[in-house]
Coordinates of N, CA and C and ligand atoms in Angstrom, one line a residue:
M89 N 23.2 -104.6 8.5 CA 23.5 -104.0 9.9 C 22.8 -102.6 10.0
T90 N 22.2 -102.4 11.2 CA 21.6 -101.1 11.4 C 22.6 -100.0 11.4
E91 N 22.3 -98.9 10.7 CA 23.2 -97.7 10.7 C 23.1 -97.1 12.1
K92 N 24.3 -96.6 12.6 CA 24.3 -96.0 13.9 C 24.8 -94.5 13.9
F93 N 24.0 -93.7 14.5 CA 24.5 -92.3 14.7 C 25.2 -92.2 16.1
V94 N 26.3 -91.4 16.1 CA 27.0 -91.2 17.3 C 26.9 -89.7 17.7
I95 N 26.4 -89.5 18.9 CA 26.3 -88.1 19.4 C 27.3 -88.0 20.6
A96 N 28.2 -87.0 20.4 CA 29.2 -86.7 21.5 C 28.5 -85.8 22.5
H97 N 28.4 -86.4 23.7 CA 27.9 -85.6 24.9 C 29.2 -85.0 25.6
M98 N 29.4 -83.7 25.3 CA 30.6 -83.1 25.8 C 30.4 -82.7 27.3
Y99 N 31.4 -83.1 28.1 CA 31.5 -82.7 29.5 C 30.2 -83.1 30.3
P100 N 29.7 -84.3 30.3 CA 28.5 -84.6 31.0 C 28.7 -84.5 32.5
D101 N 29.9 -84.6 33.0 CA 30.2 -84.5 34.4 C 30.3 -83.0 34.9
L102 N 30.4 -82.1 33.9 CA 30.6 -80.7 34.3 C 29.4 -79.8 33.9
M103 N 28.9 -80.1 32.7 CA 27.9 -79.2 32.1 C 26.6 -80.0 32.0
N104 N 25.9 -80.0 33.1 CA 24.7 -80.9 33.2 C 23.6 -80.3 34.1
L105 N 23.3 -79.1 33.9 CA 22.2 -78.4 34.7 C 20.8 -78.8 34.2
Y106 N 19.9 -78.8 35.1 CA 18.4 -78.8 34.8 C 18.0 -79.9 33.8
G107 N 18.6 -81.0 33.9 CA 18.1 -82.1 33.1 C 18.4 -82.0 31.6
D108 N 19.5 -81.3 31.3 CA 19.8 -81.1 29.9 C 20.1 -82.5 29.2
R109 N 20.5 -83.5 30.0 CA 20.7 -84.8 29.4 C 19.5 -85.5 28.8
G110 N 18.3 -85.0 29.2 CA 17.1 -85.5 28.6 C 17.0 -85.3 27.1
N111 N 17.7 -84.3 26.7 CA 17.8 -84.0 25.2 C 18.4 -85.2 24.5
L112 N 19.4 -85.8 25.1 CA 20.1 -86.9 24.4 C 19.2 -88.2 24.4
L113 N 18.5 -88.4 25.6 CA 17.6 -89.6 25.6 C 16.5 -89.4 24.6
C114 N 16.0 -88.2 24.4 CA 15.0 -87.9 23.4 C 15.5 -88.2 22.0
L115 N 16.7 -87.7 21.7 CA 17.3 -87.9 20.3 C 17.5 -89.4 20.1
Q116 N 18.0 -90.1 21.1 CA 18.3 -91.5 21.0 C 17.0 -92.3 20.7
K117 N 15.9 -92.0 21.5 CA 14.6 -92.7 21.3 C 14.0 -92.4 19.9
R118 N 14.1 -91.2 19.5 CA 13.5 -90.8 18.2 C 14.3 -91.5 17.0
I119 N 15.6 -91.4 17.2 CA 16.5 -92.1 16.1 C 16.1 -93.5 16.0
R120 N 15.9 -94.2 17.1 CA 15.5 -95.6 17.1 C 14.2 -95.8 16.4
G121 N 13.3 -94.8 16.7 CA 12.0 -94.8 16.1 C 12.0 -94.7 14.6
Y122 N 13.1 -94.0 14.1 CA 13.2 -93.9 12.7 C 14.0 -95.1 12.1
G123 N 14.3 -96.0 12.9 CA 14.9 -97.3 12.4 C 16.4 -97.3 12.4
Y124 N 17.1 -96.4 13.1 CA 18.5 -96.4 13.2 C 18.9 -96.6 14.7
D125 N 20.2 -96.8 14.8 CA 20.7 -97.0 16.2 C 21.4 -95.6 16.6
C126 N 21.6 -95.4 17.9 CA 22.2 -94.2 18.3 C 23.1 -94.4 19.6
E127 N 24.3 -94.1 19.5 CA 25.2 -94.2 20.6 C 25.5 -92.8 21.2
I128 N 25.4 -92.7 22.5 CA 25.7 -91.4 23.2 C 27.2 -91.6 23.7
R129 N 28.1 -90.9 23.2 CA 29.5 -91.0 23.6 C 29.9 -89.9 24.5
Q130 N 30.2 -90.3 25.8 CA 30.5 -89.2 26.8 C 32.0 -88.8 26.6
L131 N 32.2 -87.5 26.5 CA 33.6 -87.0 26.4 C 33.8 -85.9 27.4
S132 N 34.9 -86.0 28.1 CA 35.2 -85.0 29.1 C 36.6 -84.4 28.9
L133 N 37.1 -83.7 30.0 CA 38.4 -83.1 29.9 C 39.4 -84.0 29.3
N134 N 40.2 -83.5 28.4 CA 41.3 -84.3 27.8 C 41.0 -85.4 26.8
D135 N 39.7 -85.7 26.7 CA 39.3 -86.7 25.7 C 39.4 -86.1 24.3
L136 N 39.8 -86.9 23.3 CA 39.8 -86.4 21.9 C 38.4 -86.6 21.3
I137 N 38.1 -85.7 20.4 CA 36.8 -85.9 19.7 C 37.2 -86.5 18.3
D138 N 36.6 -87.7 18.1 CA 36.9 -88.4 16.8 C 35.9 -87.9 15.8
F139 N 36.2 -86.7 15.3 CA 35.2 -86.0 14.4 C 34.7 -86.8 13.2
P140 N 35.5 -87.5 12.5 CA 35.0 -88.2 11.3 C 33.9 -89.2 11.7
N141 N 33.9 -89.7 13.0 CA 32.9 -90.7 13.4 C 31.8 -90.1 14.4
I142 N 31.7 -88.8 14.4 CA 30.7 -88.1 15.2 C 29.6 -87.5 14.4
D143 N 28.4 -87.7 14.7 CA 27.3 -87.1 13.9 C 26.7 -85.8 14.5
M144 N 27.0 -85.6 15.8 CA 26.4 -84.4 16.4 C 27.1 -84.2 17.8
I145 N 27.2 -82.9 18.1 CA 27.8 -82.5 19.4 C 26.7 -82.0 20.3
F146 N 26.7 -82.3 21.6 CA 25.8 -81.8 22.5 C 26.5 -81.3 23.8
M147 N 26.3 -80.1 24.2 CA 26.9 -79.6 25.4 C 25.8 -78.8 26.2
G148 N 25.7 -79.2 27.5 CA 24.7 -78.6 28.3 C 25.2 -77.3 29.1
G149 N 24.4 -76.9 30.0 CA 24.7 -75.7 30.7 C 25.6 -76.0 32.0
G150 N 26.3 -75.0 32.5 CA 27.1 -75.3 33.7 C 27.3 -74.0 34.4
S151 N 27.8 -74.1 35.6 CA 28.1 -72.9 36.4 C 29.3 -72.2 35.9
D152 N 29.6 -71.0 36.4 CA 30.7 -70.2 35.9 C 32.0 -71.0 36.1
R153 N 32.2 -71.7 37.3 CA 33.4 -72.4 37.5 C 33.6 -73.5 36.5
E154 N 32.6 -74.2 36.2 CA 32.7 -75.3 35.3 C 32.9 -74.8 33.8
Q155 N 32.3 -73.7 33.6 CA 32.5 -73.1 32.2 C 34.0 -72.8 32.0
G156 N 34.7 -72.3 33.1 CA 36.1 -72.0 33.0 C 36.9 -73.3 32.7
L157 N 36.6 -74.4 33.4 CA 37.4 -75.6 33.2 C 37.2 -76.1 31.7
V158 N 35.9 -76.1 31.3 CA 35.6 -76.5 30.0 C 36.2 -75.6 28.9
Y159 N 36.2 -74.4 29.1 CA 36.8 -73.4 28.2 C 38.3 -73.8 27.9
N160 N 39.0 -74.0 29.0 CA 40.4 -74.3 28.8 C 40.6 -75.6 28.0
D161 N 39.8 -76.6 28.2 CA 39.9 -77.8 27.5 C 39.5 -77.6 26.0
L162 N 38.4 -76.9 25.8 CA 37.9 -76.7 24.4 C 39.0 -75.9 23.6
L163 N 39.8 -75.1 24.2 CA 40.8 -74.4 23.4 C 41.7 -75.3 22.7
T164 N 41.9 -76.5 23.2 CA 42.8 -77.5 22.5 C 42.1 -78.1 21.3
K165 N 40.8 -77.9 21.2 CA 40.0 -78.6 20.2 C 39.4 -77.7 19.2
V166 N 39.6 -76.4 19.4 CA 38.8 -75.3 18.9 C 38.9 -75.3 17.3
E167 N 40.0 -75.5 16.7 CA 40.1 -75.4 15.3 C 39.3 -76.4 14.6
N168 N 39.4 -77.6 15.0 CA 38.6 -78.7 14.3 C 37.1 -78.5 14.5
L169 N 36.8 -78.1 15.7 CA 35.4 -77.9 16.1 C 34.7 -76.8 15.2
L170 N 35.4 -75.7 15.0 CA 34.9 -74.7 14.2 C 34.7 -75.1 12.7
Q171 N 35.8 -75.8 12.3 CA 35.7 -76.3 10.9 C 34.5 -77.3 10.7
E172 N 34.3 -78.1 11.7 CA 33.2 -79.1 11.6 C 31.8 -78.4 11.6
I173 N 31.7 -77.3 12.4 CA 30.5 -76.6 12.4 C 30.3 -75.9 11.1
E174 N 31.3 -75.3 10.5 CA 31.2 -74.7 9.2 C 30.8 -75.7 8.2
N175 N 31.2 -77.0 8.3 CA 30.8 -78.0 7.4 C 29.4 -78.6 7.7
G176 N 28.8 -78.0 8.7 CA 27.4 -78.5 8.9 C 27.2 -79.5 10.0
L177 N 28.2 -79.7 10.8 CA 28.0 -80.7 11.9 C 26.9 -80.2 12.9
P178 N 25.8 -81.0 13.1 CA 24.8 -80.6 14.0 C 25.3 -80.4 15.4
A179 N 24.9 -79.4 16.1 CA 25.4 -79.1 17.5 C 24.3 -78.4 18.3
L180 N 24.1 -78.8 19.5 CA 23.2 -78.1 20.4 C 24.0 -77.7 21.6
C181 N 24.1 -76.4 21.8 CA 24.8 -75.8 23.0 C 23.9 -75.0 23.8
I182 N 23.8 -75.5 25.1 CA 22.8 -74.8 25.9 C 23.4 -73.9 27.0
C183 N 22.9 -72.8 27.2 CA 23.2 -71.8 28.2 C 24.7 -71.6 28.4
G184 N 25.3 -72.1 29.4 CA 26.8 -71.9 29.6 C 27.6 -72.3 28.4
A185 N 27.2 -73.4 27.7 CA 27.9 -73.8 26.5 C 27.7 -72.8 25.4
Y186 N 26.5 -72.3 25.2 CA 26.2 -71.3 24.2 C 27.1 -70.1 24.4
Q187 N 27.2 -69.6 25.7 CA 27.9 -68.4 26.0 C 29.4 -68.6 25.6
L188 N 29.9 -69.8 25.7 CA 31.3 -70.1 25.4 C 31.7 -69.9 23.9
L189 N 30.6 -69.9 23.1 CA 30.9 -69.8 21.6 C 31.2 -68.4 21.2
G190 N 30.9 -67.4 22.1 CA 31.1 -66.0 21.7 C 32.5 -65.5 22.1
Q191 N 32.6 -64.1 22.1 CA 33.9 -63.5 22.3 C 34.3 -63.6 23.8
Y192 N 33.4 -63.3 24.7 CA 33.7 -63.4 26.1 C 32.5 -63.6 26.9
Y193 N 32.7 -64.0 28.2 CA 31.7 -64.1 29.2 C 32.2 -63.3 30.4
K194 N 31.6 -62.2 30.8 CA 32.0 -61.5 32.0 C 31.0 -61.8 33.1
A195 N 31.5 -62.5 34.1 CA 30.6 -62.9 35.2 C 30.1 -61.6 36.0
V196 N 29.1 -61.8 36.8 CA 28.5 -60.7 37.5 C 29.6 -60.1 38.5
D197 N 30.5 -60.9 39.0 CA 31.6 -60.4 39.9 C 32.7 -59.8 39.1
G198 N 32.6 -59.7 37.8 CA 33.7 -59.0 37.0 C 34.7 -60.0 36.4
T199 N 34.6 -61.3 36.9 CA 35.6 -62.2 36.3 C 35.4 -62.4 34.8
M200 N 36.5 -62.3 34.1 CA 36.4 -62.3 32.7 C 36.8 -63.7 32.1
L201 N 36.0 -64.3 31.3 CA 36.3 -65.6 30.7 C 36.3 -65.3 29.2
K202 N 37.4 -65.5 28.5 CA 37.5 -65.4 27.1 C 36.6 -66.5 26.5
G203 N 36.0 -66.2 25.4 CA 35.2 -67.3 24.7 C 36.0 -67.9 23.6
L204 N 35.4 -68.8 22.9 CA 36.0 -69.5 21.8 C 36.1 -68.6 20.6
G205 N 35.2 -67.5 20.5 CA 35.3 -66.6 19.5 C 34.7 -67.1 18.1
F206 N 33.9 -68.1 18.2 CA 33.3 -68.6 16.9 C 32.4 -67.6 16.3
F207 N 31.7 -66.9 17.2 CA 30.7 -65.9 16.7 C 30.9 -64.6 17.3
D208 N 30.5 -63.5 16.6 CA 30.6 -62.2 17.1 C 29.4 -61.9 18.1
L209 N 29.5 -62.4 19.2 CA 28.5 -62.2 20.3 C 29.3 -62.2 21.6
Y210 N 28.7 -61.5 22.6 CA 29.4 -61.6 23.9 C 28.3 -61.6 25.0
T211 N 28.7 -62.0 26.2 CA 27.8 -62.2 27.3 C 28.3 -61.5 28.6
E212 N 27.5 -60.7 29.2 CA 27.9 -60.1 30.4 C 26.8 -60.4 31.5
G213 N 27.3 -60.8 32.7 CA 26.5 -61.1 33.8 C 26.0 -59.8 34.5
R214 N 24.8 -59.8 34.9 CA 24.3 -58.6 35.7 C 23.5 -59.1 36.8
P215 N 23.3 -58.3 37.9 CA 22.6 -58.7 39.0 C 21.1 -59.0 38.6
G216 N 20.5 -60.0 39.2 CA 19.1 -60.4 38.8 C 19.2 -61.4 37.7
R217 N 18.9 -62.6 38.1 CA 18.9 -63.7 37.1 C 17.7 -63.7 36.2
L218 N 17.8 -64.1 35.0 CA 16.6 -64.2 34.1 C 16.1 -65.7 34.2
I219 N 15.0 -65.8 34.9 CA 14.6 -67.2 35.3 C 13.1 -67.3 34.9
G220 N 12.7 -68.5 34.4 CA 11.3 -68.8 34.3 C 11.1 -69.6 33.0
N221 N 9.8 -70.0 32.8 CA 9.4 -70.6 31.6 C 9.5 -69.6 30.4
I222 N 9.8 -70.1 29.3 CA 10.0 -69.2 28.1 C 9.3 -69.8 26.9
L223 N 8.7 -68.9 26.1 CA 8.1 -69.3 24.9 C 8.7 -68.4 23.8
I224 N 9.2 -69.1 22.7 CA 9.7 -68.3 21.6 C 9.1 -68.8 20.3
E225 N 9.2 -67.9 19.3 CA 8.7 -68.4 18.0 C 9.9 -68.5 17.1
S226 N 10.0 -69.7 16.5 CA 11.1 -70.0 15.6 C 10.6 -70.4 14.2
E227 N 11.5 -70.7 13.3 CA 11.0 -71.1 12.0 C 11.9 -72.3 11.5
I228 N 11.2 -73.3 11.2 CA 11.9 -74.5 10.6 C 11.4 -74.8 9.3
D229 N 12.3 -74.9 8.3 CA 11.9 -75.2 6.9 C 10.8 -74.3 6.5
G230 N 10.9 -73.0 6.8 CA 10.0 -72.0 6.3 C 8.7 -72.0 7.1
Q231 N 8.5 -72.8 8.1 CA 7.3 -72.9 8.9 C 7.5 -72.4 10.3
K232 N 6.6 -71.5 10.7 CA 6.7 -70.9 12.0 C 6.4 -72.0 13.0
T233 N 7.1 -72.0 14.1 CA 6.9 -73.0 15.1 C 7.2 -72.5 16.5
S234 N 6.3 -72.8 17.5 CA 6.6 -72.3 18.8 C 7.5 -73.3 19.5
V235 N 8.4 -72.7 20.4 CA 9.4 -73.5 21.1 C 9.2 -73.1 22.6
V236 N 9.1 -74.1 23.5 CA 9.0 -73.8 24.9 C 10.2 -74.4 25.7
G237 N 10.5 -73.7 26.8 CA 11.6 -74.2 27.6 C 11.6 -73.5 28.9
F238 N 12.7 -73.6 29.6 CA 12.9 -73.0 30.9 C 14.3 -72.3 30.9
E239 N 14.4 -71.1 31.3 CA 15.7 -70.4 31.3 C 16.1 -70.0 32.7
N240 N 17.4 -70.0 33.0 CA 17.9 -69.5 34.3 C 19.4 -69.1 34.1
H241 N 19.5 -67.8 33.8 CA 20.9 -67.4 33.5 C 21.1 -65.9 34.1
G242 N 22.3 -65.7 34.5 CA 22.7 -64.3 34.9 C 23.2 -63.5 33.7
G243 N 23.8 -64.3 32.8 CA 24.4 -63.6 31.6 C 23.4 -63.1 30.6
R244 N 23.8 -61.9 30.1 CA 23.0 -61.3 29.0 C 23.8 -61.4 27.8
T245 N 23.3 -62.0 26.7 CA 24.0 -62.2 25.5 C 23.6 -61.2 24.4
Y246 N 24.5 -60.6 23.7 CA 24.2 -59.7 22.7 C 24.9 -60.2 21.4
L247 N 24.1 -60.3 20.3 CA 24.6 -60.7 19.0 C 25.1 -59.4 18.3
C248 N 26.4 -59.2 18.2 CA 26.9 -58.0 17.6 C 26.8 -58.0 16.1
D249 N 27.1 -59.1 15.5 CA 27.1 -59.2 14.1 C 25.6 -59.3 13.7
K250 N 25.1 -58.3 13.0 CA 23.6 -58.3 12.8 C 23.2 -59.4 11.8
K251 N 24.2 -60.0 11.1 CA 23.9 -61.1 10.2 C 23.6 -62.4 11.0
L252 N 24.0 -62.4 12.3 CA 23.7 -63.6 13.1 C 22.2 -63.8 13.3
K253 N 21.7 -65.0 13.1 CA 20.3 -65.3 13.2 C 20.0 -65.8 14.6
P254 N 19.1 -65.2 15.3 CA 18.7 -65.9 16.6 C 18.0 -67.2 16.4
F255 N 17.9 -68.0 17.4 CA 17.2 -69.2 17.3 C 15.7 -68.9 17.2
G256 N 15.3 -67.8 17.8 CA 13.9 -67.5 17.8 C 13.6 -66.1 18.3
T257 N 12.4 -65.7 18.3 CA 12.0 -64.4 18.9 C 11.2 -64.7 20.1
V258 N 11.5 -63.9 21.2 CA 10.8 -64.1 22.5 C 9.3 -63.7 22.4
V259 N 8.4 -64.6 22.8 CA 7.0 -64.2 23.0 C 6.8 -64.0 24.4
R260 N 7.2 -64.8 25.3 CA 7.2 -64.6 26.8 C 8.5 -65.1 27.4
G261 N 9.1 -64.3 28.3 CA 10.3 -64.7 28.9 C 11.4 -63.7 28.6
H262 N 12.7 -64.1 28.7 CA 13.8 -63.1 28.6 C 14.6 -63.3 27.4
G263 N 15.0 -64.5 27.1 CA 15.9 -64.8 25.9 C 17.3 -64.3 26.1
N264 N 17.9 -63.9 25.1 CA 19.3 -63.5 25.1 C 19.7 -62.5 26.2
N265 N 18.9 -61.5 26.3 CA 19.3 -60.4 27.2 C 18.1 -59.7 27.9
G266 N 16.9 -60.1 27.6 CA 15.7 -59.4 28.3 C 15.4 -58.1 27.7
E267 N 16.1 -57.7 26.6 CA 15.9 -56.4 26.0 C 15.4 -56.4 24.5
D268 N 16.1 -57.2 23.7 CA 15.8 -57.1 22.3 C 15.0 -58.2 21.7
Y269 N 14.4 -59.1 22.5 CA 13.5 -60.1 22.1 C 14.2 -61.3 21.3
S270 N 15.5 -61.2 21.2 CA 16.1 -62.3 20.5 C 16.4 -63.5 21.5
E271 N 16.4 -64.7 21.0 CA 16.7 -65.8 21.8 C 17.7 -66.7 21.0
G272 N 18.9 -66.9 21.7 CA 19.8 -67.9 21.1 C 20.4 -67.5 19.8
L273 N 20.9 -68.5 19.1 CA 21.6 -68.4 17.9 C 21.4 -69.6 17.0
W274 N 21.2 -69.4 15.7 CA 21.1 -70.5 14.8 C 22.0 -70.3 13.7
Y275 N 23.0 -71.1 13.5 CA 24.0 -71.0 12.5 C 24.2 -72.4 11.8
K276 N 23.8 -72.5 10.6 CA 23.9 -73.8 9.9 C 23.2 -74.8 10.7
N277 N 23.8 -75.9 11.2 CA 23.1 -76.9 12.0 C 23.5 -76.8 13.4
L278 N 23.9 -75.6 13.8 CA 24.2 -75.4 15.3 C 23.1 -74.5 15.9
I279 N 22.6 -74.9 17.0 CA 21.7 -74.0 17.8 C 22.3 -73.8 19.1
G280 N 22.5 -72.5 19.5 CA 22.9 -72.1 20.8 C 21.7 -71.5 21.5
T281 N 21.4 -71.9 22.7 CA 20.1 -71.4 23.3 C 20.2 -71.4 24.8
Y282 N 19.3 -70.5 25.4 CA 19.2 -70.5 26.9 C 18.1 -71.5 27.3
L283 N 17.4 -72.2 26.4 CA 16.3 -73.0 26.8 C 16.8 -74.4 27.4
H284 N 16.7 -74.5 28.7 CA 17.0 -75.7 29.4 C 15.7 -76.5 29.4
G285 N 15.8 -77.6 30.1 CA 14.5 -78.0 30.4 C 13.9 -79.3 30.6
P286 N 14.2 -80.3 29.8 CA 15.0 -80.3 28.6 C 14.2 -79.8 27.4
L287 N 15.0 -79.3 26.4 CA 14.4 -78.7 25.3 C 13.7 -79.6 24.3
L288 N 14.4 -80.7 23.9 CA 13.9 -81.5 22.8 C 12.7 -82.4 23.1
P289 N 12.6 -83.0 24.2 CA 11.3 -83.8 24.5 C 10.1 -82.9 24.3
K290 N 10.1 -81.7 24.7 CA 8.9 -80.8 24.6 C 8.8 -80.1 23.3
N291 N 9.8 -80.3 22.4 CA 9.8 -79.6 21.1 C 10.3 -80.6 20.1
P292 N 9.5 -81.6 19.7 CA 10.0 -82.7 18.9 C 10.4 -82.2 17.5
R293 N 9.9 -81.0 17.0 CA 10.3 -80.5 15.7 C 11.7 -80.1 15.7
I294 N 12.2 -79.6 16.9 CA 13.6 -79.2 17.0 C 14.5 -80.5 17.0
A295 N 14.0 -81.5 17.7 CA 14.7 -82.8 17.8 C 14.8 -83.3 16.4
D296 N 13.8 -83.2 15.6 CA 13.8 -83.8 14.2 C 14.7 -82.9 13.3
F297 N 14.8 -81.7 13.6 CA 15.7 -80.8 12.8 C 17.1 -81.4 12.9
F298 N 17.5 -81.8 14.1 CA 18.9 -82.3 14.3 C 19.0 -83.7 13.6
I299 N 17.9 -84.5 13.8 CA 18.0 -85.9 13.3 C 18.0 -85.9 11.8
K300 N 17.2 -85.0 11.2 CA 17.2 -84.9 9.7 C 18.5 -84.4 9.2
A301 N 19.1 -83.5 9.9 CA 20.4 -82.9 9.5 C 21.5 -84.0 9.6
M302 N 21.5 -84.8 10.6 CA 22.4 -85.9 10.8 C 22.2 -87.0 9.6
A303 N 21.0 -87.3 9.4 CA 20.7 -88.3 8.3 C 21.1 -87.8 7.0
A304 N 20.8 -86.5 6.7 CA 21.2 -85.9 5.4 C 22.7 -86.0 5.1
R305 N 23.4 -85.7 6.2 CA 24.9 -85.7 6.0 C 25.4 -87.1 5.7
R306 N 24.6 -88.1 6.1 CA 25.1 -89.5 5.8 C 24.3 -90.1 4.6
G307 N 23.5 -89.3 4.0 CA 22.7 -89.7 2.9 C 21.7 -90.8 3.2
L308 N 21.2 -90.8 4.5 CA 20.2 -91.8 4.9 C 18.8 -91.2 4.9
P309 N 17.8 -92.0 4.5 CA 16.5 -91.5 4.5 C 15.8 -91.5 5.8
I310 N 14.9 -90.6 6.1 CA 13.9 -90.7 7.2 C 12.6 -90.8 6.6
T311 N 11.9 -91.9 6.7 CA 10.7 -92.1 5.9 C 9.5 -92.1 6.8
N312 N 9.5 -92.7 8.0 CA 8.3 -92.8 8.8 C 8.1 -91.6 9.6
I313 N 6.8 -91.4 10.1 CA 6.5 -90.3 10.9 C 6.2 -90.8 12.3
L314 N 6.7 -90.2 13.3 CA 6.5 -90.7 14.7 C 5.2 -90.1 15.3
D315 N 4.7 -90.9 16.2 CA 3.5 -90.4 16.9 C 3.9 -89.5 18.0
D316 N 3.6 -88.2 17.8 CA 4.0 -87.2 18.8 C 2.9 -86.7 19.7
T317 N 1.9 -87.5 19.9 CA 0.7 -87.1 20.7 C 1.2 -86.6 22.1
I318 N 2.0 -87.4 22.7 CA 2.4 -87.1 24.1 C 3.3 -85.9 24.1
E319 N 4.2 -85.8 23.2 CA 5.2 -84.7 23.1 C 4.4 -83.4 22.8
N320 N 3.5 -83.5 21.9 CA 2.7 -82.2 21.6 C 1.8 -81.8 22.8
F321 N 1.3 -82.8 23.5 CA 0.5 -82.5 24.7 C 1.4 -81.8 25.7
A322 N 2.6 -82.3 25.9 CA 3.5 -81.7 26.9 C 3.9 -80.2 26.4
H323 N 4.1 -80.1 25.2 CA 4.4 -78.8 24.6 C 3.3 -77.8 24.9
Q324 N 2.1 -78.3 24.6 CA 0.9 -77.4 24.8 C 0.6 -77.1 26.3
Q325 N 0.9 -78.0 27.1 CA 0.7 -77.8 28.6 C 1.6 -76.7 29.0
V326 N 2.9 -76.7 28.6 CA 3.8 -75.6 29.0 C 3.3 -74.3 28.4
K327 N 2.9 -74.3 27.2 CA 2.4 -73.1 26.5 C 1.2 -72.6 27.3
N328 N 0.3 -73.4 27.7 CA -0.9 -73.0 28.4 C -0.5 -72.3 29.7
K329 N 0.6 -72.8 30.3 CA 1.1 -72.3 31.6 C 1.6 -70.9 31.3
I330 N 2.3 -70.7 30.2 CA 3.0 -69.4 29.9 C 1.9 -68.4 29.4
L331 N 1.0 -68.9 28.6 CA 0.0 -68.0 28.0 C -1.4 -68.5 28.5
P332 N -1.8 -68.3 29.8 CA -2.9 -69.0 30.3 C -4.2 -68.7 29.6
N333 N -4.3 -67.6 28.9 CA -5.6 -67.3 28.2 C -5.7 -67.7 26.8
I334 N -4.7 -68.4 26.3 CA -4.7 -68.8 24.9 C -4.7 -70.3 24.9
T335 N -5.6 -70.9 24.1 CA -5.6 -72.4 24.0 C -4.9 -72.9 22.7
Ligands
LIG1488 N1 26.9 -69.2 34.3 C1 26.0 -68.8 33.3 C2 25.0 -67.7 33.6 O1 24.4 -67.8 34.7 C3 25.4 -70.0 32.7 C4 24.5 -70.8 33.6 C5 23.8 -71.9 33.0 O2 24.3 -72.6 32.1 N2 22.5 -72.1 33.4 O3 24.7 -66.9 32.8

């Protein structure tokens, strides 16, 4: 029987901005390409997360209102979730979901939303949204790699704990706060990021980071290499757009 990976898509009805769902389709297609099956399990408010049978968590971005609803629901799941992340559960949290992992999110109108407090970071909304295509430099398995995406956020995120590792360094765009060139957060197998877009189809190496982490946790091999000609072309096209003078 084909082994199956299960990815929990958290709050697809609430946290679903800018085609974030495309990340799941990408993971599913690539996992099948590697010879395994993949189920996307949609979980929303009040649903329980069956952690022993989940291989990865995905949560997309949402508006301030939706972030509030999700926060209240996540509070009921918080202890197990943190424990699983500590144990290396792969997780991709985009924009509004990423902000929820910190100490708090203060909206531009002053509304205060406490965060889950998993990490010593906070987010404050300011006038003027940080919008546009973004290029960052990241490192996977000791190899530098460019990552492209699209960002649109009012929140500015600051990593207080200097031991926290960003997802990457901003080459063009705004990133966490438009000031310190950091973008996102990388902790064990969790990536929090402002890159919408969707991120994974245009950055197959990041998709494979998650897939390899899932496979390693199950002791399953990834042996074949996928043909990423189209994905790499898409990546390069965005890069050309952001850095028009560099080929
Ligand atoms: N409400 C948050 C902000 O604007 C997150 C928005 C999003 O997920 N794109 O900062």
